[in-house]
Amino acid sequence: MSDINKPDKDGEPMTNAKVSRRRLLAGGAALGGLVAGSTAARAAGTPDPLITEIQDWNRYLGDGVDSRPYGTPSEFESHVVRRDVAWLTADSKSSVNFTPLHELDGIITPNGLCFERHHGGIAEINPADHRLMIHGLVDKPLVFTMEDLKRFPRENRVYFLECAANSGMEWRGAQLNGCQYTHGMVHNVMYTGVQLKHLLNEAGLKPNAKWLLPEGADASAMTRSVPLEKALDDCLVAFKMNGEALRPEQGYPVRLVVPGWEGNMWVKWLRRIEVGDEPWHHREETSKYTDLLANGTARRFTWEMDVKSVITNPSPQAPITHGRGQTVITGLAWSGAGKISRVDVTIDGGRNWHAARVDGPSLSKSLHRFYFDFDWDGSELLIQSRAMDEHGNVQPTKEMLRSVRGENSIYHNNGIQTWHVRGDGSAENVEIS
Ligand code: MTE
Ligand code: CO
């Protein structure tokens, strides 16, 4: 992940695009004003064969109910897929792909579009052969089958999962041209599972139990240290996402859900939980999962994901194609600390901020959907969103982040994203100087 300057057709790295707000505003027309006479629908009466002629799909019978036993999206949506950036990692087995955020709406990520991050490829496990063991500082070590797990009381919860490395390529400047690549290491689904605390209570915790070491059944046998407090608070052992079984790439048949905390702790293909009295010293956790600061020291155990937001439309992969007039800006906001209380949007690079409208469920540690409806006069825009959570945490600018954490970090970049929208509606990843 360190070599960020190699070109790629998908990710299209940029040469640190910087835009001056002053230059832009000097040349541009007044922003945000009402544009007369431009509506979102055309007047009826102009001849349009799509209205006047009968089309094939209107004339012939379609496929029957036996043709699509497991439904897939329309062929006209075939471009809506997860994408990877080939130059980011050495091979595809220990790699990442990205959620196409600019193609989605609402707050739920469809199962087939949830970004994937794995260190040893996708484990394909027959649930009948899967076991979860709890051992260590417990009264009686236990082994659960999938059937055993489903006998505990079940809960349904919507949570976002964000990889700590999301937006990591953007620390030194604008790099990747699209919110899929800059922000797409996040997904938000409804999990069905059982509270981890029920399973731990079944095994009986010893008085000196303080830490857990969950382990995956994949080839990377990934482990993480999780403080017991968090496990007893809101962690789930989940076997369903959005109502159906987890997908193999998301940890089928069972994964750990660690609400609001960085994705690497959400161990997939969960096979073992060891209970201990101190954190384990993982090679990865001490070298990789720390935030290197400018002075050479590191932030460690930064588990909670910070308050963050991004405008998904318009954005580099989703330009404005309808011309001036009535326009919808939309995006996502989230916080590992709880609910989002407010999102502001600017179209003039931060001179004026407007309260956006959050629509849809507002759930703790879940993505929130926001909209800002305005009349575009066709002039250049610098659009940004800024989220605030219920605890008063405010999303910082990238400049503020860098002044505190330097530029050596990869993890936990929650800085405000800027898209430069040109007069033709195309958009580019930039930073304002
Ligand atoms: N669990 C196992 N067993 N193996 C892994 O490689 N990757 C972790 C975590 N759990 C990983 C894992 C990382 S770094 C992230 S960000 C999330 O899974 C990604 O979850 P997803 O693939 O559902 O998006
Ligand atoms: Co990760």
Coordinates of C-alpha atoms and ligand atoms in Angstrom, one line a residue:
M1 CA 0.0 0.0 0.0
S2 CA 3.0 2.3 0.1
D3 CA 3.6 2.8 -3.6
I4 CA 0.8 5.2 -4.4
N5 CA 2.0 6.7 -7.6
K6 CA 1.8 3.8 -10.1
P7 CA -0.8 4.5 -12.7
D8 CA -3.8 2.2 -13.1
K9 CA -6.8 2.3 -15.4
D10 CA -9.3 1.5 -12.7
G11 CA -8.0 3.5 -9.8
E12 CA -6.6 6.3 -11.9
P13 CA -4.1 7.8 -9.4
M14 CA -3.8 11.5 -9.6
T15 CA -0.9 13.8 -9.4
N16 CA -1.9 15.5 -6.2
A17 CA -4.6 17.6 -7.7
K18 CA -4.8 20.9 -5.8
V19 CA -7.4 23.6 -6.5
S20 CA -7.4 27.0 -5.1
R21 CA -10.7 28.1 -3.8
R22 CA -9.9 31.7 -4.6
R23 CA -9.1 31.0 -8.2
L24 CA -12.3 29.0 -8.6
L25 CA -14.6 31.6 -7.1
A26 CA -13.0 34.5 -8.9
G27 CA -13.8 32.9 -12.2
G28 CA -17.2 31.3 -11.3
A29 CA -20.6 32.7 -11.3
A30 CA -22.6 33.1 -8.1
L31 CA -23.1 29.8 -6.4
G32 CA -26.3 28.2 -5.1
G33 CA -28.7 30.7 -6.5
L34 CA -32.0 29.7 -8.0
V35 CA -32.0 29.1 -11.7
A36 CA -35.2 30.1 -13.4
G37 CA -37.0 28.0 -15.9
S38 CA -35.1 24.7 -15.5
T39 CA -37.2 21.8 -14.3
A40 CA -36.5 18.1 -13.7
A41 CA -39.1 16.9 -16.3
R42 CA -39.7 17.8 -19.9
A43 CA -43.1 19.1 -21.2
A44 CA -45.3 16.4 -22.8
G45 CA -46.2 17.0 -26.5
T46 CA -42.7 16.8 -28.0
P47 CA -42.7 13.6 -30.2
D48 CA -40.8 10.8 -28.4
P49 CA -41.0 7.3 -29.9
L50 CA -40.5 5.9 -26.4
I51 CA -43.9 7.3 -25.6
T52 CA -45.6 7.0 -29.0
E53 CA -44.3 3.5 -30.2
I54 CA -45.0 0.2 -28.6
Q55 CA -41.7 -1.3 -27.5
D56 CA -40.7 -5.0 -27.5
W57 CA -41.0 -5.5 -23.8
N58 CA -44.5 -4.1 -24.0
R59 CA -45.4 -6.5 -26.8
Y60 CA -43.9 -9.9 -26.0
L61 CA -44.3 -12.1 -22.9
G62 CA -41.3 -12.2 -20.6
D63 CA -39.5 -14.9 -18.7
G64 CA -41.5 -17.0 -16.3
V65 CA -41.1 -17.5 -12.6
D66 CA -38.9 -20.6 -13.1
S67 CA -36.2 -18.7 -15.0
R68 CA -34.5 -16.9 -12.0
P69 CA -34.5 -19.1 -8.9
Y70 CA -31.9 -16.8 -7.3
G71 CA -32.4 -13.3 -8.7
T72 CA -29.6 -11.1 -10.0
P73 CA -29.7 -7.4 -11.0
S74 CA -30.8 -6.2 -14.4
E75 CA -28.3 -6.6 -17.3
F76 CA -28.3 -2.9 -17.5
E77 CA -26.7 -2.7 -14.0
S78 CA -23.8 -5.0 -14.9
H79 CA -21.3 -2.1 -14.4
V80 CA -22.3 -2.0 -10.7
V81 CA -19.6 -4.2 -9.2
R82 CA -16.9 -4.3 -6.6
R83 CA -13.6 -3.2 -8.2
D84 CA -10.0 -3.7 -7.1
V85 CA -6.9 -1.6 -7.8
A86 CA -4.4 -4.0 -9.3
W87 CA -1.3 -2.1 -8.2
L88 CA -2.3 -1.7 -4.5
T89 CA -1.3 -5.2 -3.4
A90 CA 1.1 -7.9 -4.7
D91 CA -1.6 -10.5 -5.3
S92 CA -5.3 -10.9 -5.1
K93 CA -5.4 -13.4 -2.2
S94 CA -4.2 -10.9 0.3
S95 CA -5.9 -7.9 -1.1
V96 CA -9.0 -5.7 -1.1
N97 CA -11.8 -4.6 -3.4
F98 CA -14.1 -1.7 -3.0
T99 CA -17.9 -1.1 -2.6
P100 CA -19.3 0.9 -5.5
L101 CA -20.8 3.6 -3.2
H102 CA -21.6 5.9 -6.1
E103 CA -24.1 3.4 -7.4
L104 CA -26.0 2.8 -4.2
D105 CA -28.7 4.6 -2.3
G106 CA -30.3 4.3 1.2
I107 CA -28.1 2.8 3.9
I108 CA -27.9 -0.9 3.3
T109 CA -25.1 -2.4 1.2
P110 CA -26.4 -5.3 -1.0
N111 CA -24.6 -8.5 -0.1
G112 CA -22.9 -9.0 -3.5
L113 CA -21.4 -5.5 -3.4
C114 CA -19.9 -5.5 0.1
F115 CA -16.2 -4.8 -0.2
E116 CA -13.9 -7.7 0.6
R117 CA -10.7 -7.7 2.5
H118 CA -8.9 -11.0 3.1
H119 CA -5.3 -12.0 4.0
G120 CA -5.4 -15.6 2.7
G121 CA -8.2 -15.8 0.2
I122 CA -11.8 -16.9 0.7
A123 CA -12.3 -20.0 2.8
E124 CA -15.0 -22.2 1.5
I125 CA -16.5 -24.1 4.5
N126 CA -19.3 -26.5 4.8
P127 CA -21.3 -25.3 7.8
A128 CA -21.7 -29.0 8.9
D129 CA -17.9 -29.1 9.3
H130 CA -17.5 -25.8 11.1
R131 CA -16.8 -25.6 14.8
L132 CA -16.4 -22.6 17.2
M133 CA -14.3 -23.3 20.3
I134 CA -14.1 -21.1 23.4
H135 CA -11.2 -21.8 25.7
G136 CA -8.5 -20.3 27.9
L137 CA -9.6 -18.5 31.1
V138 CA -13.0 -20.1 31.3
D139 CA -14.7 -22.6 33.7
K140 CA -15.4 -25.2 30.9
P141 CA -14.0 -25.0 27.4
L142 CA -16.8 -25.4 24.9
V143 CA -17.2 -26.3 21.2
F144 CA -20.2 -25.0 19.3
T145 CA -21.6 -26.4 16.0
M146 CA -23.6 -24.0 13.8
E147 CA -26.7 -25.7 15.1
D148 CA -25.7 -25.0 18.7
L149 CA -25.1 -21.3 17.9
K150 CA -28.6 -21.0 16.5
R151 CA -30.2 -22.1 19.8
F152 CA -29.1 -18.9 21.6
P153 CA -31.4 -15.8 21.5
R154 CA -31.0 -14.0 18.2
E155 CA -30.7 -10.3 17.5
N156 CA -30.9 -8.1 14.4
R157 CA -28.6 -5.1 14.2
V158 CA -27.4 -2.8 11.4
Y159 CA -23.7 -1.9 11.6
F160 CA -21.1 -0.4 9.3
L161 CA -17.8 -2.2 8.9
E162 CA -14.9 0.1 7.8
C163 CA -11.4 -1.2 7.2
A164 CA -8.9 0.9 9.2
A165 CA -7.1 1.5 5.9
N166 CA -10.1 3.1 4.2
S167 CA -9.0 6.4 2.6
G168 CA -5.4 5.4 3.5
M169 CA -4.1 6.2 0.1
E170 CA -5.2 9.8 0.5
W171 CA -3.0 10.8 3.4
R172 CA -0.4 12.6 1.2
G173 CA -2.9 14.2 -1.2
A174 CA -5.7 13.4 -3.6
Q175 CA -4.8 10.1 -5.3
L176 CA -7.7 8.0 -6.5
N177 CA -10.5 9.2 -8.7
G178 CA -13.7 8.0 -7.3
C179 CA -15.4 7.5 -4.0
Q180 CA -15.4 3.7 -4.7
Y181 CA -11.6 3.8 -4.3
T182 CA -11.2 6.6 -1.7
H183 CA -14.0 5.5 0.6
G184 CA -15.3 2.1 -0.6
M185 CA -13.7 0.0 2.2
V186 CA -17.0 0.3 4.1
H187 CA -20.2 -1.7 4.0
N188 CA -23.4 -1.6 6.1
V189 CA -25.6 -4.6 6.5
M190 CA -28.2 -6.0 9.0
Y191 CA -26.6 -8.9 10.9
T192 CA -28.5 -11.7 12.6
G193 CA -26.6 -13.4 15.3
V194 CA -26.2 -14.1 19.0
Q195 CA -24.5 -11.8 21.5
L196 CA -21.0 -13.0 22.2
K197 CA -21.6 -12.5 25.9
H198 CA -24.2 -15.4 25.9
L199 CA -21.5 -17.8 24.6
L200 CA -18.9 -16.5 27.0
N201 CA -21.3 -16.9 29.9
E202 CA -22.1 -20.4 28.8
A203 CA -18.3 -21.2 29.1
G204 CA -18.1 -19.2 32.4
L205 CA -15.4 -16.5 32.6
K206 CA -12.6 -16.7 35.2
P207 CA -12.2 -13.6 37.4
N208 CA -8.9 -12.7 35.7
A209 CA -10.3 -12.8 32.2
K210 CA -9.7 -9.5 30.4
W211 CA -8.9 -10.1 26.7
L212 CA -10.2 -12.3 23.9
L213 CA -8.3 -13.7 20.9
P214 CA -10.7 -14.5 18.1
E215 CA -9.2 -16.6 15.3
G216 CA -10.4 -17.3 11.7
A217 CA -10.5 -20.6 10.0
D218 CA -9.0 -19.2 6.7
A219 CA -5.5 -19.8 5.5
S220 CA -4.3 -16.6 7.2
A221 CA -5.7 -17.8 10.5
M222 CA -6.2 -14.2 11.4
T223 CA -6.2 -13.3 15.1
R224 CA -6.9 -10.1 16.9
S225 CA -6.9 -9.0 20.6
V226 CA -10.3 -7.7 21.7
P227 CA -10.8 -6.3 25.1
L228 CA -13.4 -8.3 27.1
E229 CA -15.4 -5.1 27.9
K230 CA -16.2 -4.7 24.3
A231 CA -17.1 -8.3 23.8
L232 CA -19.6 -8.1 26.7
D233 CA -21.0 -4.8 25.5
D234 CA -22.2 -5.2 21.9
C235 CA -20.2 -7.9 20.0
L236 CA -22.2 -10.4 17.9
V237 CA -21.4 -13.8 16.5
A238 CA -23.3 -13.4 13.2
F239 CA -24.4 -16.0 10.7
K240 CA -26.8 -13.9 8.5
M241 CA -26.4 -10.6 6.6
N242 CA -29.4 -8.8 5.2
G243 CA -31.6 -11.8 6.0
E244 CA -29.7 -14.5 4.2
A245 CA -26.6 -16.6 5.1
L246 CA -23.3 -14.7 5.1
R247 CA -21.5 -14.8 1.8
P248 CA -18.3 -16.9 1.7
E249 CA -16.3 -13.8 1.2
Q250 CA -17.8 -12.2 4.3
G251 CA -17.0 -15.2 6.6
Y252 CA -19.6 -17.9 5.9
P253 CA -20.7 -19.6 8.0
V254 CA -20.0 -17.3 11.0
R255 CA -18.1 -14.0 11.7
L256 CA -17.5 -11.7 14.6
V257 CA -19.2 -8.3 14.6
V258 CA -17.4 -5.6 16.6
P259 CA -19.7 -2.6 16.2
G260 CA -18.0 0.8 15.5
W261 CA -14.5 -0.7 15.7
E262 CA -12.0 -1.2 12.9
G263 CA -12.7 -3.9 10.4
N264 CA -9.6 -6.1 11.1
M265 CA -11.2 -7.1 14.5
W266 CA -14.3 -8.5 12.8
V267 CA -12.8 -12.0 12.3
K268 CA -14.4 -13.9 9.5
W269 CA -14.8 -17.7 9.5
L270 CA -14.6 -17.5 13.3
R271 CA -13.4 -20.8 14.7
R272 CA -11.8 -20.1 18.0
I273 CA -11.9 -17.6 20.9
E274 CA -9.2 -17.8 23.5
V275 CA -9.8 -15.9 26.7
G276 CA -6.7 -14.4 28.3
D277 CA -5.6 -11.8 30.9
E278 CA -3.6 -9.5 28.6
P279 CA -3.5 -8.6 24.9
W280 CA -1.6 -10.9 22.6
H281 CA 1.4 -9.4 20.8
H282 CA 0.6 -9.8 17.1
R283 CA 3.2 -9.2 14.6
E284 CA 0.6 -7.4 12.5
E285 CA -1.0 -5.4 15.3
T286 CA 2.3 -3.9 16.5
S287 CA 3.8 -3.2 13.1
K288 CA 0.8 -2.5 10.9
Y289 CA -2.3 -1.7 12.9
T290 CA -0.8 1.3 14.5
D291 CA -0.8 4.9 13.3
L292 CA 2.7 6.2 12.7
L293 CA 3.0 9.9 13.8
A294 CA 5.2 12.6 12.4
N295 CA 7.6 12.4 15.3
G296 CA 8.1 8.7 14.8
T297 CA 6.0 7.5 17.7
A298 CA 2.8 5.6 17.0
R299 CA -0.8 5.6 18.1
R300 CA -1.7 2.1 19.2
F301 CA -5.0 0.4 20.0
T302 CA -7.0 3.0 18.0
W303 CA -10.0 0.7 17.6
E304 CA -13.0 3.0 17.3
M305 CA -13.7 4.4 13.8
D306 CA -13.9 8.2 13.7
V307 CA -16.8 10.3 12.5
K308 CA -16.7 10.5 8.7
S309 CA -18.7 11.3 5.6
V310 CA -18.4 11.4 1.8
I311 CA -20.5 12.7 -1.0
T312 CA -21.2 9.8 -3.3
N313 CA -23.0 11.7 -6.0
P314 CA -21.8 13.6 -7.9
S315 CA -18.3 12.2 -7.7
P316 CA -15.6 11.3 -10.3
Q317 CA -17.4 8.0 -11.3
A318 CA -20.8 9.7 -11.2
P319 CA -20.7 13.0 -12.9
I320 CA -23.8 15.3 -13.3
T321 CA -25.2 14.4 -16.7
H322 CA -28.5 16.3 -16.7
G323 CA -27.2 19.8 -17.0
R324 CA -28.0 22.8 -14.8
G325 CA -31.1 23.2 -12.7
Q326 CA -32.6 20.9 -10.0
T327 CA -29.8 18.7 -8.7
V328 CA -29.5 16.2 -5.8
I329 CA -26.2 15.9 -3.9
T330 CA -26.2 12.8 -1.8
G331 CA -23.7 10.9 0.4
L332 CA -23.1 8.7 3.5
A333 CA -22.0 9.6 7.0
W334 CA -21.1 7.4 9.9
S335 CA -19.4 7.3 13.3
G336 CA -18.0 4.4 15.4
A337 CA -19.2 6.3 18.5
G338 CA -22.9 6.2 17.8
K339 CA -25.5 8.1 15.7
I340 CA -24.9 10.9 13.3
S341 CA -26.6 14.1 14.6
R342 CA -25.9 16.4 11.7
V343 CA -24.3 16.6 8.2
D344 CA -23.4 19.9 6.5
V345 CA -22.7 20.3 2.8
T346 CA -20.8 23.1 1.0
I347 CA -20.7 23.7 -2.7
D348 CA -18.2 26.5 -2.6
G349 CA -15.3 24.9 -0.9
G350 CA -16.3 25.6 2.7
R351 CA -17.3 29.3 2.4
N352 CA -20.9 28.5 3.1
W353 CA -22.2 25.4 4.8
H354 CA -25.8 24.1 4.5
A355 CA -27.5 21.6 6.7
A356 CA -28.1 18.4 4.7
R357 CA -31.3 16.3 5.1
V358 CA -30.6 12.9 6.7
D359 CA -33.2 10.4 5.4
G360 CA -33.8 6.8 6.3
P361 CA -33.1 5.1 9.7
S362 CA -30.7 6.8 12.0
L363 CA -29.1 3.9 13.8
S364 CA -26.1 3.8 16.1
K365 CA -22.8 2.7 14.4
S366 CA -24.6 2.5 11.1
L367 CA -24.3 4.4 7.8
H368 CA -26.6 7.4 7.5
R369 CA -27.9 8.7 4.1
F370 CA -27.9 12.4 3.5
Y371 CA -29.2 14.6 0.7
F372 CA -28.7 18.3 -0.3
D373 CA -31.2 19.5 -3.0
F374 CA -30.2 22.6 -4.9
D375 CA -30.4 24.4 -8.2
W376 CA -27.2 24.2 -10.0
D377 CA -26.4 27.2 -12.2
G378 CA -23.8 25.3 -14.2
S379 CA -20.8 26.9 -12.6
E380 CA -17.8 25.0 -11.1
L381 CA -18.3 23.7 -7.6
L382 CA -16.1 22.5 -4.8
I383 CA -18.3 20.1 -2.9
Q384 CA -17.7 18.7 0.6
S385 CA -19.6 17.1 3.4
R386 CA -18.9 17.3 7.1
A387 CA -20.4 15.0 9.6
M388 CA -21.0 15.4 13.4
D389 CA -22.0 12.6 15.7
E390 CA -24.3 12.6 18.8
H391 CA -21.2 13.0 21.1
G392 CA -20.2 16.2 19.4
N393 CA -17.3 14.7 17.4
V394 CA -16.8 16.7 14.2
Q395 CA -15.2 15.4 11.0
P396 CA -11.9 17.3 10.6
T397 CA -10.3 18.8 7.4
K398 CA -7.4 16.9 6.0
E399 CA -5.2 19.8 6.9
M400 CA -6.2 19.5 10.6
L401 CA -5.6 15.7 10.5
R402 CA -2.2 16.1 9.0
S403 CA -1.2 18.8 11.5
V404 CA -1.9 16.4 14.3
R405 CA -0.9 13.0 12.8
G406 CA 1.6 13.9 10.0
E407 CA 1.6 12.2 6.7
N408 CA 3.1 8.8 7.6
S409 CA -0.2 7.2 8.6
I410 CA -2.2 4.7 6.5
Y411 CA -5.0 4.2 9.0
H412 CA -7.9 6.2 10.3
N413 CA -8.1 8.9 7.7
N414 CA -11.5 10.5 8.3
G415 CA -10.7 13.9 6.7
I416 CA -13.2 15.9 4.7
Q417 CA -13.3 14.9 1.0
T418 CA -13.5 17.5 -1.8
W419 CA -14.8 16.9 -5.3
H420 CA -14.3 19.6 -7.9
V421 CA -17.3 19.6 -10.2
R422 CA -16.7 21.3 -13.6
G423 CA -19.2 23.1 -15.7
D424 CA -19.7 20.0 -17.9
G425 CA -20.7 18.1 -14.7
S426 CA -17.6 15.9 -14.6
A427 CA -15.9 15.6 -11.2
E428 CA -12.4 15.2 -9.9
N429 CA -10.7 14.3 -6.6
V430 CA -8.9 17.4 -5.4
E431 CA -7.7 19.1 -2.2
I432 CA -8.2 22.8 -1.6
S433 CA -5.1 24.8 -0.9
Ligands
MTE1 N1 -10.9 -12.4 9.1 C1 -10.2 -13.4 8.6 N2 -10.4 -14.6 9.1 N3 -9.3 -13.1 7.6 C2 -9.1 -11.9 7.1 O1 -8.2 -11.7 6.2 N4 -9.7 -9.5 7.2 C3 -10.1 -8.4 8.2 C4 -11.5 -8.7 8.8 N5 -11.6 -10.1 9.2 C5 -9.8 -10.8 7.6 C6 -10.8 -11.1 8.6 C7 -10.1 -7.1 7.7 S1 -8.6 -6.2 7.6 C8 -11.2 -6.4 7.4 S2 -11.3 -4.8 6.9 C9 -12.6 -7.1 7.4 O2 -12.4 -8.5 7.8 C10 -13.2 -7.0 6.0 O3 -14.5 -7.6 6.1 P1 -15.2 -7.9 4.7 O4 -14.4 -8.8 3.8 O5 -16.6 -8.5 5.1 O6 -15.4 -6.5 4.0
CO2 CO -9.2 -4.1 7.2

